[in-house]
Structure formats: C-alpha cells, structure tokens
XYZ file of C-alpha atoms in Angstrom:
671
model
C 40.367 5.597 -8.872
C 42.423 8.880 -8.272
C 42.195 11.183 -5.083
C 40.521 13.906 -7.337
C 37.799 11.441 -8.541
C 37.428 9.666 -5.109
C 36.465 13.427 -3.613
C 34.658 14.566 -6.576
C 31.384 12.799 -6.096
C 31.042 13.208 -2.312
C 31.733 16.813 -2.942
C 28.905 17.172 -5.548
C 26.372 15.299 -3.526
C 27.035 17.721 -0.664
C 26.525 20.682 -3.073
C 23.004 18.678 -4.196
C 22.259 18.822 -0.528
C 23.076 22.371 -0.040
C 20.832 23.154 -3.293
C 18.000 21.251 -1.885
C 18.058 23.081 1.497
C 18.468 26.330 0.021
C 15.329 25.559 -2.413
C 13.254 24.499 0.725
C 13.966 27.179 3.368
C 11.251 29.724 2.351
C 8.489 26.618 3.147
C 9.982 26.053 6.752
C 7.856 29.150 7.581
C 4.533 27.640 6.738
C 1.619 26.549 8.960
C -0.375 23.348 9.924
C -2.543 22.203 7.377
C -5.616 20.131 6.814
C -4.792 16.530 8.363
C -1.684 17.918 10.799
C -4.779 19.198 12.804
C -6.183 15.691 13.117
C -2.893 14.074 13.903
C -0.664 16.205 15.855
C -2.662 17.345 18.688
C -2.279 13.845 20.178
C 0.982 15.284 21.520
C -1.085 16.905 24.259
C -3.997 14.721 24.382
C -2.978 13.428 27.846
C -0.816 15.982 29.160
C 2.949 16.823 28.256
C 4.833 14.032 27.303
C 7.490 14.623 29.797
C 7.223 11.094 31.511
C 7.312 7.462 30.612
C 3.306 7.053 31.256
C 2.403 9.876 28.799
C 5.126 8.628 26.488
C 3.412 5.019 26.055
C -0.076 6.629 25.998
C 1.079 8.726 23.110
C 3.014 6.416 21.056
C 0.007 3.542 21.241
C -2.277 6.183 20.350
C -2.412 6.109 16.565
C -5.517 4.813 14.793
C -4.224 4.913 11.058
C -3.766 1.376 9.714
C -3.633 -1.598 12.112
C -0.116 -0.484 13.672
C -1.110 3.131 14.431
C 2.078 4.431 12.847
C 3.932 4.541 15.679
C 7.566 5.140 14.086
C 6.083 8.367 12.783
C 4.585 9.512 15.972
C 7.810 8.710 17.521
C 9.966 11.307 15.137
C 7.081 13.917 16.217
C 8.720 13.890 19.608
C 11.806 15.510 17.819
C 9.952 18.273 17.556
C 7.387 19.038 20.335
C 6.006 17.336 23.682
C 2.982 19.008 24.026
C 0.142 20.749 22.084
C -0.328 23.416 20.841
C 3.222 23.911 19.186
C 5.155 25.605 16.425
C 5.215 24.298 13.049
C 8.785 25.128 12.170
C 10.718 22.214 14.065
C 8.422 19.763 12.430
C 9.221 21.330 8.676
C 13.022 21.288 9.733
C 12.873 17.593 10.937
C 11.009 16.811 7.751
C 13.458 18.540 5.498
C 16.532 16.734 7.132
C 14.929 13.584 6.595
C 14.221 14.570 2.754
C 18.152 14.880 2.789
C 18.964 12.059 4.370
C 16.664 10.047 2.008
C 18.723 11.853 -0.927
C 21.855 10.477 0.498
C 20.297 6.865 0.706
C 19.046 7.192 -2.479
C 22.657 8.217 -4.150
C 23.932 4.976 -2.069
C 21.093 2.782 -3.229
C 21.607 3.782 -7.252
C 25.422 3.571 -6.725
C 24.828 -0.046 -5.648
C 22.618 -0.892 -8.508
C 24.826 0.380 -10.990
C 27.643 -1.681 -9.709
C 25.703 -4.708 -9.966
C 24.796 -3.583 -13.456
C 28.803 -3.740 -14.246
C 28.957 -0.143 -14.953
C 32.315 1.455 -14.789
C 32.721 3.783 -11.376
C 32.468 7.127 -12.853
C 29.412 6.181 -14.939
C 27.890 4.526 -11.943
C 28.331 7.261 -9.444
C 27.514 10.296 -11.880
C 24.071 8.515 -12.949
C 23.497 7.728 -9.228
C 24.383 11.254 -8.562
C 21.994 12.546 -11.116
C 19.164 10.140 -10.419
C 19.361 11.185 -6.647
C 19.462 14.984 -7.404
C 16.464 15.152 -9.801
C 14.438 13.151 -7.240
C 15.579 15.165 -4.451
C 15.150 18.789 -6.141
C 11.690 17.628 -7.628
C 9.077 20.050 -6.806
C 6.167 17.393 -6.760
C 7.813 16.099 -3.403
C 7.262 19.542 -1.639
C 3.731 18.427 -0.617
C 5.276 15.259 0.924
C 8.358 17.192 2.748
C 6.467 20.250 3.813
C 3.022 18.780 4.823
C 3.842 17.572 8.317
C 1.888 14.862 8.798
C 3.230 13.424 5.640
C 6.403 12.367 7.170
C 4.520 8.891 7.254
C 5.092 9.017 3.867
C 8.738 9.716 4.287
C 9.802 7.438 6.643
C 8.969 4.471 4.510
C 11.267 5.625 2.053
C 14.059 5.740 4.706
C 13.160 2.192 5.511
C 13.009 0.716 2.049
C 16.098 2.093 1.029
C 17.774 1.001 4.115
C 16.488 -2.252 4.092
C 17.377 -2.654 0.125
C 21.098 -1.587 0.596
C 21.208 -4.216 3.749
C 19.534 -6.806 1.794
C 22.094 -6.442 -1.033
C 24.679 -6.437 1.142
C 23.755 -9.528 2.659
C 23.427 -11.250 -0.750
C 26.972 -10.497 -1.779
C 28.199 -12.086 1.588
C 26.276 -14.931 0.839
C 27.862 -15.061 -3.005
C 31.263 -14.776 -1.139
C 30.404 -17.841 0.999
C 29.873 -15.719 4.342
C 26.723 -17.650 5.058
C 26.116 -16.680 8.883
C 27.018 -12.865 7.997
C 25.003 -13.038 4.544
C 21.975 -14.520 6.002
C 21.831 -12.114 9.185
C 22.260 -8.814 6.996
C 19.532 -10.187 4.445
C 16.929 -11.022 6.888
C 17.746 -7.576 8.691
C 17.264 -5.683 5.675
C 14.031 -7.601 4.240
C 12.382 -8.538 7.664
C 13.573 -5.883 9.896
C 13.130 -2.840 7.781
C 9.955 -3.982 6.259
C 8.658 -4.249 9.815
C 9.789 -0.694 10.567
C 8.375 0.649 7.399
C 5.099 -0.845 8.093
C 5.213 1.064 11.654
C 5.586 3.903 9.710
C 2.945 3.513 7.374
C 1.045 0.550 5.865
C 3.060 1.028 2.280
C 6.459 -0.082 3.956
C 5.079 -3.495 3.463
C 6.111 -2.909 -0.175
C 9.699 -3.339 0.557
C 9.614 -7.046 -0.233
C 7.994 -6.602 -3.987
C 10.561 -3.992 -4.678
C 13.307 -6.611 -3.455
C 11.694 -9.202 -5.837
C 11.714 -6.967 -8.908
C 15.335 -6.170 -8.241
C 16.173 -9.716 -7.917
C 14.596 -10.797 -11.220
C 15.518 -7.670 -13.426
C 19.181 -6.685 -12.038
C 20.442 -9.691 -10.074
C 19.317 -13.262 -11.380
C 20.680 -12.592 -14.853
C 23.962 -11.530 -13.615
C 24.742 -13.089 -9.922
C 23.563 -15.862 -8.108
C 25.552 -17.752 -5.400
C 27.362 -20.471 -6.791
C 27.831 -22.414 -3.443
C 24.956 -24.722 -2.927
C 24.204 -23.968 0.629
C 24.347 -20.475 -0.084
C 21.752 -20.596 -3.071
C 19.435 -22.598 -0.864
C 19.597 -19.906 1.962
C 19.212 -17.241 -0.579
C 16.036 -18.957 -2.035
C 14.710 -19.513 1.573
C 15.113 -15.873 2.524
C 13.423 -14.629 -0.630
C 10.884 -17.190 -0.262
C 9.822 -16.080 3.364
C 10.831 -12.416 3.479
C 10.084 -11.989 -0.432
C 7.592 -14.059 -2.230
C 5.225 -14.638 0.903
C 4.617 -11.136 1.990
C 4.368 -9.801 -1.481
C 1.951 -12.626 -2.352
C -0.156 -11.936 0.556
C -0.425 -8.030 -0.095
C -1.391 -8.699 -3.702
C -4.105 -11.326 -2.736
C -5.334 -8.688 -0.070
C -5.772 -6.201 -2.724
C -7.529 -8.715 -5.037
C -9.985 -9.614 -2.277
C -10.606 -5.924 -1.377
C -11.565 -5.368 -4.937
C -13.500 -8.172 -5.490
C -15.294 -7.880 -2.377
C -16.115 -4.147 -3.267
C -17.394 -5.069 -6.806
C -19.439 -7.837 -5.355
C -21.215 -6.141 -2.560
C -20.375 -2.418 -3.479
C -19.225 0.600 -1.264
C -17.782 2.307 0.226
C -21.420 4.125 0.831
C -21.740 6.721 2.813
C -17.871 7.387 3.028
C -16.914 8.139 -0.594
C -19.119 9.548 -3.522
C -17.670 6.526 -5.600
C -17.718 2.776 -5.824
C -14.650 0.299 -5.674
C -15.522 -0.086 -9.331
C -15.162 3.537 -10.273
C -11.931 4.029 -8.050
C -10.336 1.130 -10.143
C -11.235 2.746 -13.332
C -10.201 6.111 -11.947
C -6.750 5.338 -10.820
C -5.272 4.760 -14.328
C -5.974 8.489 -14.943
C -4.538 9.622 -11.604
C -1.443 7.523 -12.073
C -1.283 9.145 -15.743
C -1.454 12.793 -14.203
C 1.169 11.836 -11.519
C 3.581 10.931 -14.271
C 2.944 13.709 -16.278
C 3.799 16.195 -13.108
C 6.961 13.892 -12.657
C 8.275 14.343 -16.194
C 6.822 17.612 -16.896
C 7.274 19.354 -13.422
C 5.867 23.029 -12.967
C 6.410 25.389 -10.119
C 2.802 25.180 -8.878
C 0.181 22.491 -8.788
C -3.091 21.817 -7.090
C -1.501 21.003 -3.666
C -3.538 19.273 -1.024
C -7.129 19.930 -2.391
C -8.064 17.352 -4.989
C -11.737 16.408 -3.694
C -12.697 18.084 -7.122
C -11.287 15.179 -8.957
C -14.041 13.738 -10.972
C -14.330 9.850 -10.760
C -14.553 7.647 -13.583
C -17.970 6.210 -14.252
C -17.689 3.939 -17.170
C -14.845 3.270 -19.636
C -15.525 6.224 -22.015
C -16.640 8.684 -19.095
C -14.472 10.932 -19.203
C -13.251 9.908 -22.430
C -9.643 9.824 -20.926
C -10.422 6.503 -18.882
C -9.888 3.852 -21.384
C -6.492 5.544 -22.970
C -5.269 5.969 -19.703
C -5.993 2.195 -18.446
C -4.236 1.266 -21.741
C -1.216 3.410 -21.414
C -0.709 1.913 -17.827
C -0.856 -1.534 -19.184
C 1.225 -1.004 -21.987
C 4.028 0.481 -19.593
C 4.021 -2.240 -17.715
C 4.254 -4.698 -20.351
C 6.931 -2.502 -22.209
C 8.921 -2.472 -19.115
C 8.564 -6.162 -18.810
C 9.701 -7.011 -22.285
C 12.677 -4.528 -21.977
C 13.694 -6.241 -18.673
C 16.883 -7.713 -20.139
C 18.042 -5.134 -22.763
C 17.300 -1.987 -20.591
C 17.366 -3.305 -16.606
C 17.365 0.206 -15.106
C 14.518 1.444 -17.389
C 12.361 -1.768 -16.633
C 13.033 -1.362 -13.006
C 12.321 2.353 -12.593
C 8.897 1.596 -14.439
C 7.822 -1.440 -12.479
C 9.197 0.036 -9.125
C 6.892 2.973 -9.904
C 3.687 1.052 -10.346
C 4.747 -1.532 -7.456
C 5.079 1.441 -5.207
C 1.522 2.764 -6.002
C -0.372 -0.581 -5.450
C -1.525 0.200 -1.924
C -2.636 3.486 -2.371
C -3.676 3.922 -5.828
C -5.644 0.535 -6.358
C -8.734 -1.058 -4.621
C -8.359 0.248 -0.819
C -10.940 2.868 -0.538
C -8.531 5.706 -0.089
C -9.130 9.335 -1.545
C -8.328 9.464 -4.941
C -5.604 11.748 -5.366
C -2.815 13.059 -3.558
C 0.667 14.117 -4.567
C 2.484 13.002 -1.791
C 1.779 9.272 -2.926
C 4.727 9.550 -5.161
C 7.243 10.095 -2.829
C 8.425 6.260 -2.772
C 7.391 5.325 -5.805
C 9.307 7.718 -7.605
C 12.733 7.023 -5.992
C 14.073 5.360 -9.354
C 12.248 7.565 -11.902
C 15.300 9.530 -13.071
C 17.949 6.783 -12.853
C 17.573 5.552 -16.424
C 17.850 9.366 -17.363
C 20.832 9.923 -15.045
C 22.469 6.763 -16.586
C 21.972 8.025 -20.299
C 23.396 11.561 -19.363
C 26.455 10.081 -17.569
C 27.247 7.958 -20.916
C 29.074 10.695 -22.559
C 30.655 9.001 -25.229
C 28.454 10.496 -27.385
C 26.485 13.960 -27.294
C 28.977 15.138 -24.695
C 28.175 18.932 -24.701
C 24.468 18.646 -25.020
C 24.727 16.002 -22.074
C 26.864 18.104 -19.940
C 24.898 21.025 -20.475
C 21.244 19.046 -19.362
C 23.307 17.727 -16.524
C 23.689 21.259 -15.126
C 20.285 22.914 -16.566
C 17.816 20.178 -15.282
C 18.995 19.992 -11.655
C 18.857 24.184 -11.892
C 15.648 24.399 -13.236
C 14.112 21.714 -10.810
C 15.871 23.813 -7.998
C 14.107 26.866 -9.139
C 10.625 25.363 -9.377
C 11.096 23.703 -5.959
C 11.930 27.093 -4.629
C 8.921 28.855 -6.285
C 6.742 26.266 -4.851
C 8.086 26.465 -1.106
C 7.664 30.092 -1.018
C 4.002 29.441 -1.524
C 4.227 26.744 1.012
C 6.017 29.398 3.480
C 2.950 31.762 3.237
C -0.592 30.496 4.264
C -2.393 33.434 2.798
C -0.545 33.022 -0.567
C -0.833 29.231 -0.516
C -4.614 29.397 0.021
C -5.182 31.880 -2.659
C -3.206 29.958 -5.276
C -4.866 26.627 -4.577
C -8.116 28.026 -4.422
C -7.577 29.665 -7.972
C -5.881 26.339 -9.282
C -8.801 24.510 -8.005
C -12.005 26.436 -8.457
C -14.582 23.607 -7.955
C -12.718 22.118 -4.868
C -15.071 22.684 -1.940
C -12.005 22.333 0.464
C -9.808 24.574 -1.544
C -12.594 27.410 -1.470
C -13.613 26.746 2.405
C -9.770 26.806 3.353
C -9.087 30.354 1.498
C -12.508 31.521 2.768
C -11.493 31.075 6.459
C -8.202 32.662 5.758
C -10.299 35.499 4.198
C -11.982 35.799 7.385
C -8.993 35.978 9.541
C -7.484 38.614 7.595
C -10.514 40.888 7.918
C -11.810 40.070 4.656
C -15.263 38.410 5.099
C -17.120 39.921 2.207
C -14.698 38.333 -0.165
C -15.257 34.792 1.449
C -19.268 35.242 1.126
C -18.809 35.866 -2.396
C -16.451 32.818 -3.103
C -18.708 30.544 -0.948
C -22.085 31.458 -2.291
C -20.674 30.750 -5.803
C -19.527 27.185 -5.168
C -22.435 26.409 -2.575
C -25.014 27.312 -5.282
C -23.569 24.524 -7.474
C -22.562 21.983 -4.730
C -25.493 22.412 -1.904
C -24.619 19.284 -0.053
C -21.109 20.640 0.896
C -21.499 21.412 4.526
C -17.989 23.073 5.008
C -19.296 25.671 2.588
C -22.446 26.256 4.220
C -21.050 26.462 7.854
C -18.165 28.612 6.615
C -20.936 30.911 5.020
C -22.666 31.546 8.121
C -19.446 32.432 10.011
C -18.740 34.956 7.307
C -22.412 36.638 7.703
C -21.860 36.965 11.302
C -18.888 39.275 10.597
C -20.739 41.428 8.308
C -24.001 41.839 10.144
C -25.509 38.564 10.809
C -27.192 35.398 9.091
C -30.579 35.400 7.301
C -33.075 32.618 7.054
C -31.871 31.808 3.653
C -28.161 31.066 5.205
C -29.639 28.959 7.770
C -31.797 26.845 5.188
C -28.530 26.481 3.110
C -26.661 24.836 6.275
C -29.642 23.076 6.951
C -29.807 21.440 3.508
C -26.084 20.580 3.582
C -26.633 18.970 6.783
C -29.454 16.958 5.756
C -27.476 15.501 2.748
C -23.979 15.567 4.012
C -22.465 11.950 3.971
C -20.067 12.899 6.626
C -19.203 15.866 8.822
C -15.983 14.308 10.686
C -14.984 16.914 13.205
C -15.815 19.750 10.779
C -19.183 20.284 12.436
C -18.019 19.891 15.938
C -15.016 22.466 15.366
C -17.337 25.172 13.745
C -20.080 24.558 16.655
C -17.344 24.980 19.408
C -16.327 28.450 17.567
C -20.238 29.322 16.919
C -21.461 28.322 20.327
C -20.307 31.465 22.514
C -21.424 33.623 19.294
C -24.944 32.497 19.548
C -24.920 33.030 23.337
C -23.891 36.487 23.320
C -26.160 37.337 20.512
C -23.464 39.089 18.809
C -24.437 37.441 15.281
C -28.160 38.497 14.472
C -30.007 35.485 13.305
C -27.778 33.044 15.020
C -29.503 31.352 18.003
C -29.136 28.478 20.060
C -32.160 27.385 18.465
C -30.805 27.459 14.784
C -27.811 25.572 15.995
C -30.055 22.938 17.845
C -32.030 22.898 14.373
C -28.766 21.995 12.491
C -27.891 19.196 14.835
C -31.470 17.825 14.760
C -31.394 17.908 11.084
C -28.089 16.048 11.209
C -29.455 13.562 13.417
C -32.260 12.733 10.779
C -29.516 12.523 7.984
C -29.525 8.612 7.069
C -26.163 9.141 5.901
C -25.258 10.136 9.437
C -27.102 7.090 11.238
C -23.796 5.406 12.426
C -23.334 5.307 16.284
C -20.451 7.543 15.871
C -21.805 10.587 14.122
C -25.170 10.192 16.489
C -23.019 10.535 19.466
C -21.023 13.430 18.587
C -24.484 15.461 17.361
C -26.278 14.052 20.487
C -23.537 15.194 22.768
C -23.571 18.736 20.812
C -27.428 19.101 21.714
C -26.473 18.158 25.418
C -23.910 21.247 25.161
C -26.736 23.389 23.950
C -28.978 22.385 26.770
C -26.312 23.256 29.249
C -25.779 26.864 27.510
C -29.731 27.331 28.149
C -29.496 26.345 31.764
C -31.244 22.914 31.277
C -29.007 20.442 33.154
C -31.629 17.627 33.352
C -32.119 17.787 29.530
C -28.209 18.005 28.853
C -27.817 14.896 31.274
C -30.615 13.229 29.309
C -28.702 13.728 26.159
C -25.217 13.111 27.205
C -26.797 9.584 28.823
C -28.002 8.713 25.615
C -25.107 9.778 23.682
C -22.922 7.288 25.895
C -25.303 4.585 25.345
C -24.978 4.938 21.739
C -21.057 4.456 22.306
C -20.035 3.394 25.777
C -16.442 5.057 25.927
C -14.611 5.739 29.313
C -13.208 9.072 27.649
C -16.535 9.982 26.347
C -18.202 9.770 29.567
C -15.320 11.827 31.476
C -15.556 14.523 29.006
C -19.279 15.063 29.211
C -19.081 14.783 33.121
C -16.682 17.362 33.383
C -18.617 19.567 31.279
C -21.438 19.495 33.465
C -19.471 20.003 36.568
C -17.482 22.985 34.741
C -20.922 24.788 34.208
C -22.063 24.360 37.541
C -23.997 21.127 37.459
C -21.893 18.723 39.379
C -24.740 16.498 40.829
C -25.816 15.628 37.068
C -22.065 14.816 36.452
C -22.019 12.399 39.206
C -25.260 10.939 37.914
C -23.596 10.578 34.535
C -20.584 8.876 36.052
C -22.951 6.386 38.023
C -24.866 5.752 34.707
C -21.324 4.825 33.170
C -20.735 2.541 36.017
C -23.728 0.615 35.300
C -23.033 0.176 31.356
C -19.276 -0.040 31.308
C -19.575 -3.680 30.619
C -20.726 -2.642 27.341
C -17.483 -0.837 26.504
C -16.710 -1.745 22.908
C -13.364 -4.189 22.867
C -10.479 -2.414 21.010
C -9.878 -2.747 17.240
C -7.241 -5.162 16.214
C -3.698 -3.915 16.174
C -2.272 -0.798 18.058
C -6.057 -0.062 19.628
C -4.972 -3.426 21.486
C -1.715 -2.368 22.336
C -3.290 1.120 23.625
C -5.953 -0.459 25.747
C -3.253 -2.785 27.365
C -1.268 0.338 28.208
C -4.260 2.061 29.826
C -5.104 -0.616 31.867
C -1.560 -1.594 33.017
C -1.533 2.243 34.060
C -4.963 2.072 35.727
C -5.292 5.107 33.779
C -9.411 5.072 33.646
C -10.011 4.246 36.892
C -7.583 6.859 38.349
C -9.310 9.659 36.057
C -12.807 8.758 37.298
C -11.635 8.666 40.813
C -10.296 11.886 40.630
C -13.149 13.666 38.506
C -15.754 11.901 40.896
C -13.974 13.710 43.912
C -14.012 16.821 42.334
C -17.518 16.525 41.434
C -18.265 15.682 44.931
C -16.487 18.641 46.266
C -18.369 20.925 44.139
C -22.009 19.396 44.866
C -21.236 20.021 48.631
C -20.503 23.526 48.337
C -22.993 24.307 45.731
C -26.112 21.862 46.313
C -28.398 24.043 44.561
C -26.550 23.937 41.161
C -26.888 27.646 40.622
C -23.253 28.849 40.984
C -20.790 27.652 38.344
C -17.788 25.991 39.957
C -14.705 26.863 38.109
C -12.254 24.277 39.802
C -13.668 21.261 37.745
C -11.631 20.163 35.058
C -13.488 20.630 31.519
C -11.604 17.775 30.189
C -9.886 14.816 31.677
C -6.126 14.720 32.094
C-alpha cells in the first residue's frame, strides 16, 4: 500500500468523526429526560461521592438487572459526583463514547472484510462507509443523547472490543501460538462478555455474535490446521460461545412458555406475554423501516401508545410482520455462503434484539434498542458501494450523498434534543395518543406560564383515557395555576387513581409538589382532605395492593397527618407502612420526618418499633442487591445512621418536651 493510501483512510475516518461531532453538538445543550430522573439521583443518595465508602455504596446501588449495571454507574462518575448536576457533561461523555464506538466499528468491519479475503482498499472503504452510516444515523440519537441509555452504548463498546480480541486470538491459534491465542480468545469472549453484562444484560449476547461470525464468515474459510489448536479453539467456542448462547435461548424460551401458560405480567403491563410475542415482529419491522428509510424526526422516547397485537390478524399488520421477520431470517441463512456479509448483518440484527424484543416483559418499543443490533447493518451496502468496477460514478455520488444526508437528518434531530420546549412540543404532536408525551409537554407548558394550553391538552386525552393518573394529576396542577380545581377535576383524579395499574414515583413526586400548595390554601378546591381522599382511593385500588405501593401511599397519608398537626396519627400510619415492608431506610426517613416537623418523641417511638421488627427485614434480592447489603454491613452504615438520628431526636425531645416547637436541627432524611 502506498503512503498516500496508508494515510487516506485514517484521514477520512477523522473527517467522519468530526462530521458526527458537528451533527451532535446542538443536542448537548438539552436536559434530563424520563428515566434519567429515576437513575441519576443515586449520585447523591448517600452524600457526595468523594470518599471510598460513598463510592462503594453508589457503585453497588443499581437495581436494574441482577448485576445492577455497575459499569454504567461507574462512567457517570466521569460527569458528576453529586446530585443535582448539570446534564451537559453527561451528554458530552456519551457523545465521546459514540465516536469511540464508531472507531471500534471501523476496526471490526475492516477485520471482517480481511477475513472475507477482500483486497485492502475494498475492505477499508467498505468498513469506513459501514461505520459512517451507522455513526451518523439519526435513529441512534435517542441512545446517544438520552443520558441513562449510556447503558445501551457501553455493551456496544464491549461487544466490538471483545470480538476484535477474540478474532485476534483465533488468528494466533491458526499461527500455532497456542498460549497467546487462548488468552486473547478467552479475554475477548469471556472477559468482555462479563464487562458487557456489567453495563447492561444484553452484553450477554456477545457469544451469540461470535458464533454467527464463526459459522458464516470464519469456518468456511479459516480453521486451525494444527490438531491441538483446533481442539483449543473448539473448547473455547464451546465454553464461552455455545454454552452461554444456549443458556440465553433456553431462558427466553422458559420466560415465554411460562408467560403463555400462567399469563401475565398482570398489574404491570396492559398486555400479556402472548400479545407481546405477537407485537414484537411489528416493532422490529418498524425499526428496520426507520433504519433504511430514516427521517429527521421520530416518536422519541414516548411510545406508550403503541398498540399491542391481540391476535394474528389484529391489527392486520401482525401476521405479515411475523412472516417478514421469519423470511428475512430464513433468507439470511440461505444466503450465508454466497453473500456472507449480508447474511451476517441480518442475523446479527435479529440476534441483537433477542433479549429486549422477545419474551421478557419490557415495554414494547424503544428506539435505543437498535444501537447494538444495527452495528453491521450498513456494512453490506458499504461493500457494494466500495466495489467500483461497475457503476463507478453513481456509487461515488452515493458515497458522498448518503453520509451527508444522514448528517443533516441527525443535526436536525439533535437540534430538537437540544431544546426542551421544542422537543416536548414535537413529541406531543407526533404522539397525540401518548399519555406520557402529553403529560410531558403539559409540564413544560406549565413551567413556561401556559397552563391553559396544558389544560386543553390534558382534558382532551383524559376524556379518552380516564385511567391515566399522569394526565389527571397534571390537570389538577394546571388548574391550580388558573384559579383552582373543581369537584370534577378531583373526581377525575380519583377515578384515575382507582384504576391505575401503577403510579410508580409519579404520585409521590406530584404529592411532594402539591402538599405545600394544599397547606397554604393557594389553590382553591385543593385541600389536605382532597389529597387524603386520593391516597385512600389508591389504597383501595386492587391493582395497587402489593406491599410496595401500599407502603408508599400509607407513608403519604402519614405526611398529611403531620401537616394536620396529628403526630400520633402520623406515627400510626408510619408504623403500619413500616410493617408492610420492613426497611431500615424507610424507618430512618419516617422518623426523621417526624423530628423535622417538631415531633421527636414520635420519631423515637418509630425507631423503637423498628428495633422490635428489624429481624423481619426482607433479605436482599439475588445479585447486586446482595453485594450492596454486604457493603452496607461492612461499613456499619445502618447502625451508624440509627445512632446518629436517635441521638439528634433525643436532644430535640429534651429541648422541646411538649412537641410544640418545630426543631430545625433534625435532618429530614438520613445521610
């Protein structure tokens, strides 16, 4: 290769990275979204992360997946050590990671092209085009700029790094370097699968990707000729490839069969496992349409209006979508010898969707689920364009037009992501039937002093979706900004509360905002009694009968008793709530709340009650929760917190034995 060609492709790769960086810059100025608020506050949950004890408490605090995704949590420390924090550093780091993944993809595609015995120019040009089209694709904006979805990006990093190391190790085995080949292969398949899983569960699919590459690209062309090397290679593929991939498939089949047999997930999702399995082929075909027919704007994060399939023929796209998915998989397998790159790209995509688009009862639709599966999607197109023996001028034109068009679309989309108001408005317009999208834009309208627009929006959708608590609660908030709430507004909120399958943290956050308003009387019609009625309605909702929702609602009822200067009634509610789920953190928070409002004696009584029932604390769940509990025990965290709070409450009780003067010295929450 000439010196000119040696530097040409690195220069073109750098230009591609600069182009992608330019396309994403507008989106770096956006805000936090949706699940960001449920995950990132862990950065300050037990204080600033500026020492080893808080570091280990934070790193083991994850609850998603059995692993808790600690690798993802670790990367958030690059951006902040406490909460609240600014969103810009998080988005900047995610963009850097996206660009790094583009470089890794170029390296992987180059490696795969060489294994197909392509000439160097064809191989590198195809790799550059395949990586550029992926890197610049607008569909990936929702993974890159949605901060919490760094957990979707890191498995891509681990998958590509793991495959590159495994391929290097395989080459070493072919050369007869048995020790080095074994080490690199095990590190790639075993080590980086583990790292990928520590970022998100779909990192566990790396062995399946390796098996596809082995069967489609490598086995027909390259196998170790030395008997010992061949045995080592087969043993590595069995232990680190076939066994974990088979375990995943068996697990998914079990989840699907169990769901079809016993039903579910009742009270969590509005659809059954059978309906989900019928729906996901439609979802996958929608994803493929967005990948191959991209557009500047999309539905974004809010897809809760996506209708589940209830039968093979309802909606009428269900059966055609299923047949299309099966046809693509069958065709790819049939083409694996004549068109290995195309077959690999198709099968890699569907393999990448196995965990999130099959039997596990996750939400039906999210764009960011395409980040890893689409890695090889545009490589076959790159291979076709790079072969300029025919149609040279049209292909050169497409090499220029396609990346630039995707860059323009991505830039247009990131401009939307960089403006919270514009983003909320556009997503609400694209998703008119999404309660989340409408509630989100209504909140923005209220924040920008347009409550009447929020009222009109919420009333319209609430009439069709009366069970949507997020619509009803936000309507009450908007009414408070325009003069007060009516009996009809409160009745609508109660109806929603009586039928809501889950309020999550929605009602708690809304309650925290509205309790001071109800106490001050600044919103005519909204009183402490009306808030109490909503809570009691929720307590009677059979869909909220689990211990968790019951504890949350009973605790809020105790908060109202405190606001009504009824400390004994509050103590009764807090005690009952604690008995529903004996948790040390809950006991500390409730007792501190009593003390902060001037009732330290009741706080001490609650701590005494916890001492009596602490043997009933539920054991931690399997995985990272067990590690987290061990870390807390090793740090003597809970005894220290209880001792500190008990001492402070005792001091407050001594200075105010009549419980009439609020004490400002007690912490409202444990450290």
